[in-house]
Short mmCIF file of C-alpha atoms in Angstrom, two decimals:
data_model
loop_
_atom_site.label_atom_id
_atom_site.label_comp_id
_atom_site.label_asym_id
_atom_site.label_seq_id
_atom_site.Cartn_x
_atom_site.Cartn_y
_atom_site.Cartn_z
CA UNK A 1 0.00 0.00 0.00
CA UNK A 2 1.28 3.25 -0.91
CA UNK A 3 1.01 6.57 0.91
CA UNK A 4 -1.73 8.16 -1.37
CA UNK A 5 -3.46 4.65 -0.81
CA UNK A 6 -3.32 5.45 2.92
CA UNK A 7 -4.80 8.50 3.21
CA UNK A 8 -6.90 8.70 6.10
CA UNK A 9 -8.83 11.62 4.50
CA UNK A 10 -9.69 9.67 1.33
CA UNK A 11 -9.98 6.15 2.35
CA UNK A 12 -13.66 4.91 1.88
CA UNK A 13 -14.93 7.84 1.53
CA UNK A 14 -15.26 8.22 -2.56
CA UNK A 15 -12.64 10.55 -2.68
CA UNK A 16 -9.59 10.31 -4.70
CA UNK A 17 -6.33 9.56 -2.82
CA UNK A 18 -4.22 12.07 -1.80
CA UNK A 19 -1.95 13.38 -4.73
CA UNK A 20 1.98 12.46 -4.86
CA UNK A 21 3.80 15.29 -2.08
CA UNK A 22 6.04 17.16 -3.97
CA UNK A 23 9.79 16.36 -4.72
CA UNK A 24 12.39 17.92 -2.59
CA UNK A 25 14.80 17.93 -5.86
CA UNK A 26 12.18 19.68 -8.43
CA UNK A 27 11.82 23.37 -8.13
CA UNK A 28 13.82 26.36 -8.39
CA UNK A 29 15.26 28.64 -5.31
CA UNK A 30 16.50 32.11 -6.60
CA UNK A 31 17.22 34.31 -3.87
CA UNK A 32 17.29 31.87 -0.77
CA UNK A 33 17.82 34.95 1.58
CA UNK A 34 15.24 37.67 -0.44
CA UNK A 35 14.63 40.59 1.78
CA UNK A 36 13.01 43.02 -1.03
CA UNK A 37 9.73 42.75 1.45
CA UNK A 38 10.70 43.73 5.12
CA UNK A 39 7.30 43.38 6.61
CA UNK A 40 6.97 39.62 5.09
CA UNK A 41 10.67 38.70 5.68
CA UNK A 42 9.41 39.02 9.93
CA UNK A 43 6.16 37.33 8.73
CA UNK A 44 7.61 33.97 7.01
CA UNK A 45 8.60 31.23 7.96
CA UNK A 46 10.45 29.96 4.78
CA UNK A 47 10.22 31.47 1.39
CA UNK A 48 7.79 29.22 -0.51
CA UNK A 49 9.52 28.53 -4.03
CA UNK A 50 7.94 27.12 -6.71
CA UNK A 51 8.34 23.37 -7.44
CA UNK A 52 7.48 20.85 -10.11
CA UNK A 53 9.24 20.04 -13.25
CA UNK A 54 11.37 22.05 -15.27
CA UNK A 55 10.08 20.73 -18.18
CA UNK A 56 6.17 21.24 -17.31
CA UNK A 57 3.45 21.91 -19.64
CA UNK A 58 1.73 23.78 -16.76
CA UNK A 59 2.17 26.27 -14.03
CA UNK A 60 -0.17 26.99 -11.66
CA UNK A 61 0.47 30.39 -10.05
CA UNK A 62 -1.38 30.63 -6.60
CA UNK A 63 -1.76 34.66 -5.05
CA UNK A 64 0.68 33.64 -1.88
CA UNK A 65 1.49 30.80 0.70
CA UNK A 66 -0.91 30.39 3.90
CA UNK A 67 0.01 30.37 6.88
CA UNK A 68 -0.72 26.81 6.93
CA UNK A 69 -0.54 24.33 9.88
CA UNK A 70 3.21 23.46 11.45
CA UNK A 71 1.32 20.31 13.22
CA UNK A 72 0.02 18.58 10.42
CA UNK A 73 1.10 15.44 8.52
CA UNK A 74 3.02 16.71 5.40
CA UNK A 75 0.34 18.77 4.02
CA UNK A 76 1.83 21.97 6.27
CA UNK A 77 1.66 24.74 3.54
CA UNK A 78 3.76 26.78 1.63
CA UNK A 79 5.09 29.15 4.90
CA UNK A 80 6.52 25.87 6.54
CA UNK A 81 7.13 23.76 3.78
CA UNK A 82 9.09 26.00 1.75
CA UNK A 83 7.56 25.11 -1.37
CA UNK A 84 4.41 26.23 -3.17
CA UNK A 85 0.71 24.37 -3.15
CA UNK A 86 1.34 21.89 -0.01
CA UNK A 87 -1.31 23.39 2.20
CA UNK A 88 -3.99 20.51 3.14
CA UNK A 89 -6.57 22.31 1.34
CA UNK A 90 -6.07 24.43 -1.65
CA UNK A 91 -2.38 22.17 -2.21
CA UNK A 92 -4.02 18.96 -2.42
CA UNK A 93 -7.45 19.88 -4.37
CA UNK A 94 -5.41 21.50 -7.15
CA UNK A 95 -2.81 18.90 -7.41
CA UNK A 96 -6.37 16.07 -7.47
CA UNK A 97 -8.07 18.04 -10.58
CA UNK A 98 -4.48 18.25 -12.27
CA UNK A 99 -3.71 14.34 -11.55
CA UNK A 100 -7.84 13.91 -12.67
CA UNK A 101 -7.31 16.36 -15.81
CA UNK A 102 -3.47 14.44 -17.06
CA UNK A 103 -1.40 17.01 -15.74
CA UNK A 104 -0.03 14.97 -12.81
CA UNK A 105 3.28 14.62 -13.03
CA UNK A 106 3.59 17.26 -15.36
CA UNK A 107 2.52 20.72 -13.87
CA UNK A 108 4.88 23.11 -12.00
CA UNK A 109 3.26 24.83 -8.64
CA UNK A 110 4.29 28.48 -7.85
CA UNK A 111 2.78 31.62 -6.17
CA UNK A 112 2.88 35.46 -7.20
CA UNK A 113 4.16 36.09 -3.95
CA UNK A 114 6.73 34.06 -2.30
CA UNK A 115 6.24 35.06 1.08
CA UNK A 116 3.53 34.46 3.67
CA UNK A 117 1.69 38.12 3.92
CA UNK A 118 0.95 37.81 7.66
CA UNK A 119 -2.02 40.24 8.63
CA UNK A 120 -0.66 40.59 12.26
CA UNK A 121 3.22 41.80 10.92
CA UNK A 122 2.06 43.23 7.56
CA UNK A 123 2.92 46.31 5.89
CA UNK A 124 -0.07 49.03 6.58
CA UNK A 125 0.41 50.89 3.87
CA UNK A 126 1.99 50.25 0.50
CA UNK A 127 4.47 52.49 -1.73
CA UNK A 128 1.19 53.33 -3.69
CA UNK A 129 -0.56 54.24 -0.48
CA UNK A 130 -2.99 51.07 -0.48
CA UNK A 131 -3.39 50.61 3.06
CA UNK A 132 -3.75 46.85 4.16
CA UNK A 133 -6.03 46.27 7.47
CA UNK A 134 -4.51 43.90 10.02
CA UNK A 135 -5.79 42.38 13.33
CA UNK A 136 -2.39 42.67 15.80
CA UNK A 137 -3.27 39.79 17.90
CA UNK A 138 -3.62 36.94 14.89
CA UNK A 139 -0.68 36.55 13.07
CA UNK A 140 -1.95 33.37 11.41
CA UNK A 141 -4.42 35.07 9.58
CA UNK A 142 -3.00 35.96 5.79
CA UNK A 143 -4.09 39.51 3.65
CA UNK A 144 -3.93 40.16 0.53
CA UNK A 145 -0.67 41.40 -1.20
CA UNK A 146 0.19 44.72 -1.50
CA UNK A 147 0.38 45.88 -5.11
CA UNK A 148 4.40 46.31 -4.20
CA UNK A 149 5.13 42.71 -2.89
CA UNK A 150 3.71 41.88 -5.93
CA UNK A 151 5.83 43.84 -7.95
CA UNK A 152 8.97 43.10 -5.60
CA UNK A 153 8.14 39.17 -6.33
CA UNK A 154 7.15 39.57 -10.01
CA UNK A 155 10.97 38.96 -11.40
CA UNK A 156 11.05 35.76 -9.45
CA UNK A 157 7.91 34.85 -11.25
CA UNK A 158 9.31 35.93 -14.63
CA UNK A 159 12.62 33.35 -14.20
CA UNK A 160 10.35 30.57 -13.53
CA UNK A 161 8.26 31.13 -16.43
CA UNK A 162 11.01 31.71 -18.84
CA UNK A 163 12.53 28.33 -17.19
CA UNK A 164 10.03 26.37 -17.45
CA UNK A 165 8.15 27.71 -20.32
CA UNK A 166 5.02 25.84 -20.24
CA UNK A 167 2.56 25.68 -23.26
CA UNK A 168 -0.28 26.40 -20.07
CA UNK A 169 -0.21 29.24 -17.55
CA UNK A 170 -3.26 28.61 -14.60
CA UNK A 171 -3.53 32.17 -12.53
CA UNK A 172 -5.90 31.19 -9.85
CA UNK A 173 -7.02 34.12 -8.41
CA UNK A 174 -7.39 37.93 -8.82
CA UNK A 175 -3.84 38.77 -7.66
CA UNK A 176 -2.00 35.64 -9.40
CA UNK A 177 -3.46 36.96 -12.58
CA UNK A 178 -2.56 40.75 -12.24
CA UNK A 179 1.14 39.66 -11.07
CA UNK A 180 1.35 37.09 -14.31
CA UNK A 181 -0.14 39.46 -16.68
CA UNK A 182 0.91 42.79 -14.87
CA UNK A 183 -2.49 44.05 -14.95
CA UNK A 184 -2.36 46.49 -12.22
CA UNK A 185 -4.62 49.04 -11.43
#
């Protein structure tokens, strides 16, 4: 019996097993000690890098790691694993439909933003003045990038596309799309 087949979460229950846990030896790290973002360098963890093949026919850009769960199995997320699309929820259901859809084994998993953008430690206000709300006492709880994170983490983006160079690009979300496609406001 494999892992996937063990699955506690899947077993009997109609659900497909749980998809493959990513490689330690696929992905790309390039700029292990990035400090371009101040208020998410004290937020993170560990930066979550993209992973996957080089060679993929898809990437999957997420918006930004979660804060995830340090207690769970392997399924810890992006902030503790160090690598993008390993949270139990939003990690595993993409990788499913990709494995269901024949991209499996052949999709690289990355985020806009590398960095966990903690609401407690987050920037309040951006270069461009968009202020960012924040709740002091929960510093579990993620916001939304800041239009300059995005832009500070958009070259790291860039490499991976041009080293991959997949025939598919999946943006899910409204700030993985206006970080791919620069479509800012």
């Amino acid at each position: 019996m494999s892992p996937r087949d063990s699955d506690p979460d899947s077993r009997g229950s109609g659900r497909p097993a749980d998809p493959a846990f990513p490689d330690d030896d696929h992905g790309l790290e390039l700029e292990p000690d990035c400090t371009r973002c101040p208020a998410l360098v004290d937020a993170r963890e560990r930066i979550s890098w993209g992973n996957g093949p080089e060679d993929a026919s898809i990437v999957v850009v997420g918006e930004a790691p979660g804060y995830g769960n340090p207690d769970a199995d392997r399924w810890k997320g992006g902030n503790w694993t160090g690598k993008a699309y390993t949270s139990r929820h939003s990690g595993r259901r993409i990788r499913r439909l990709l494995e269901r859809v024949g991209f499996g084994d052949d999709a690289y998993y990355t985020n806009a933003v590398k960095c966990f953008p903690s609401e407690a430690r987050g920037a309040s206000e951006s270069a461009s003045g968009e202020t960012a709300s924040h709740d002091p006492a929960d510093e579990t709880t993620n916001r939304e990038p800041t239009p300059e994170e995005r832009s500070n983490c958009r070259p790291h983006l860039l490499t991976e596309l041009e080293v991959v160079d997949p025939a598919i690009v999946l943006a899910t979300g409204k700030h993985a799309t206006k970080t791919t496609v620069r479509s800012e406001e």
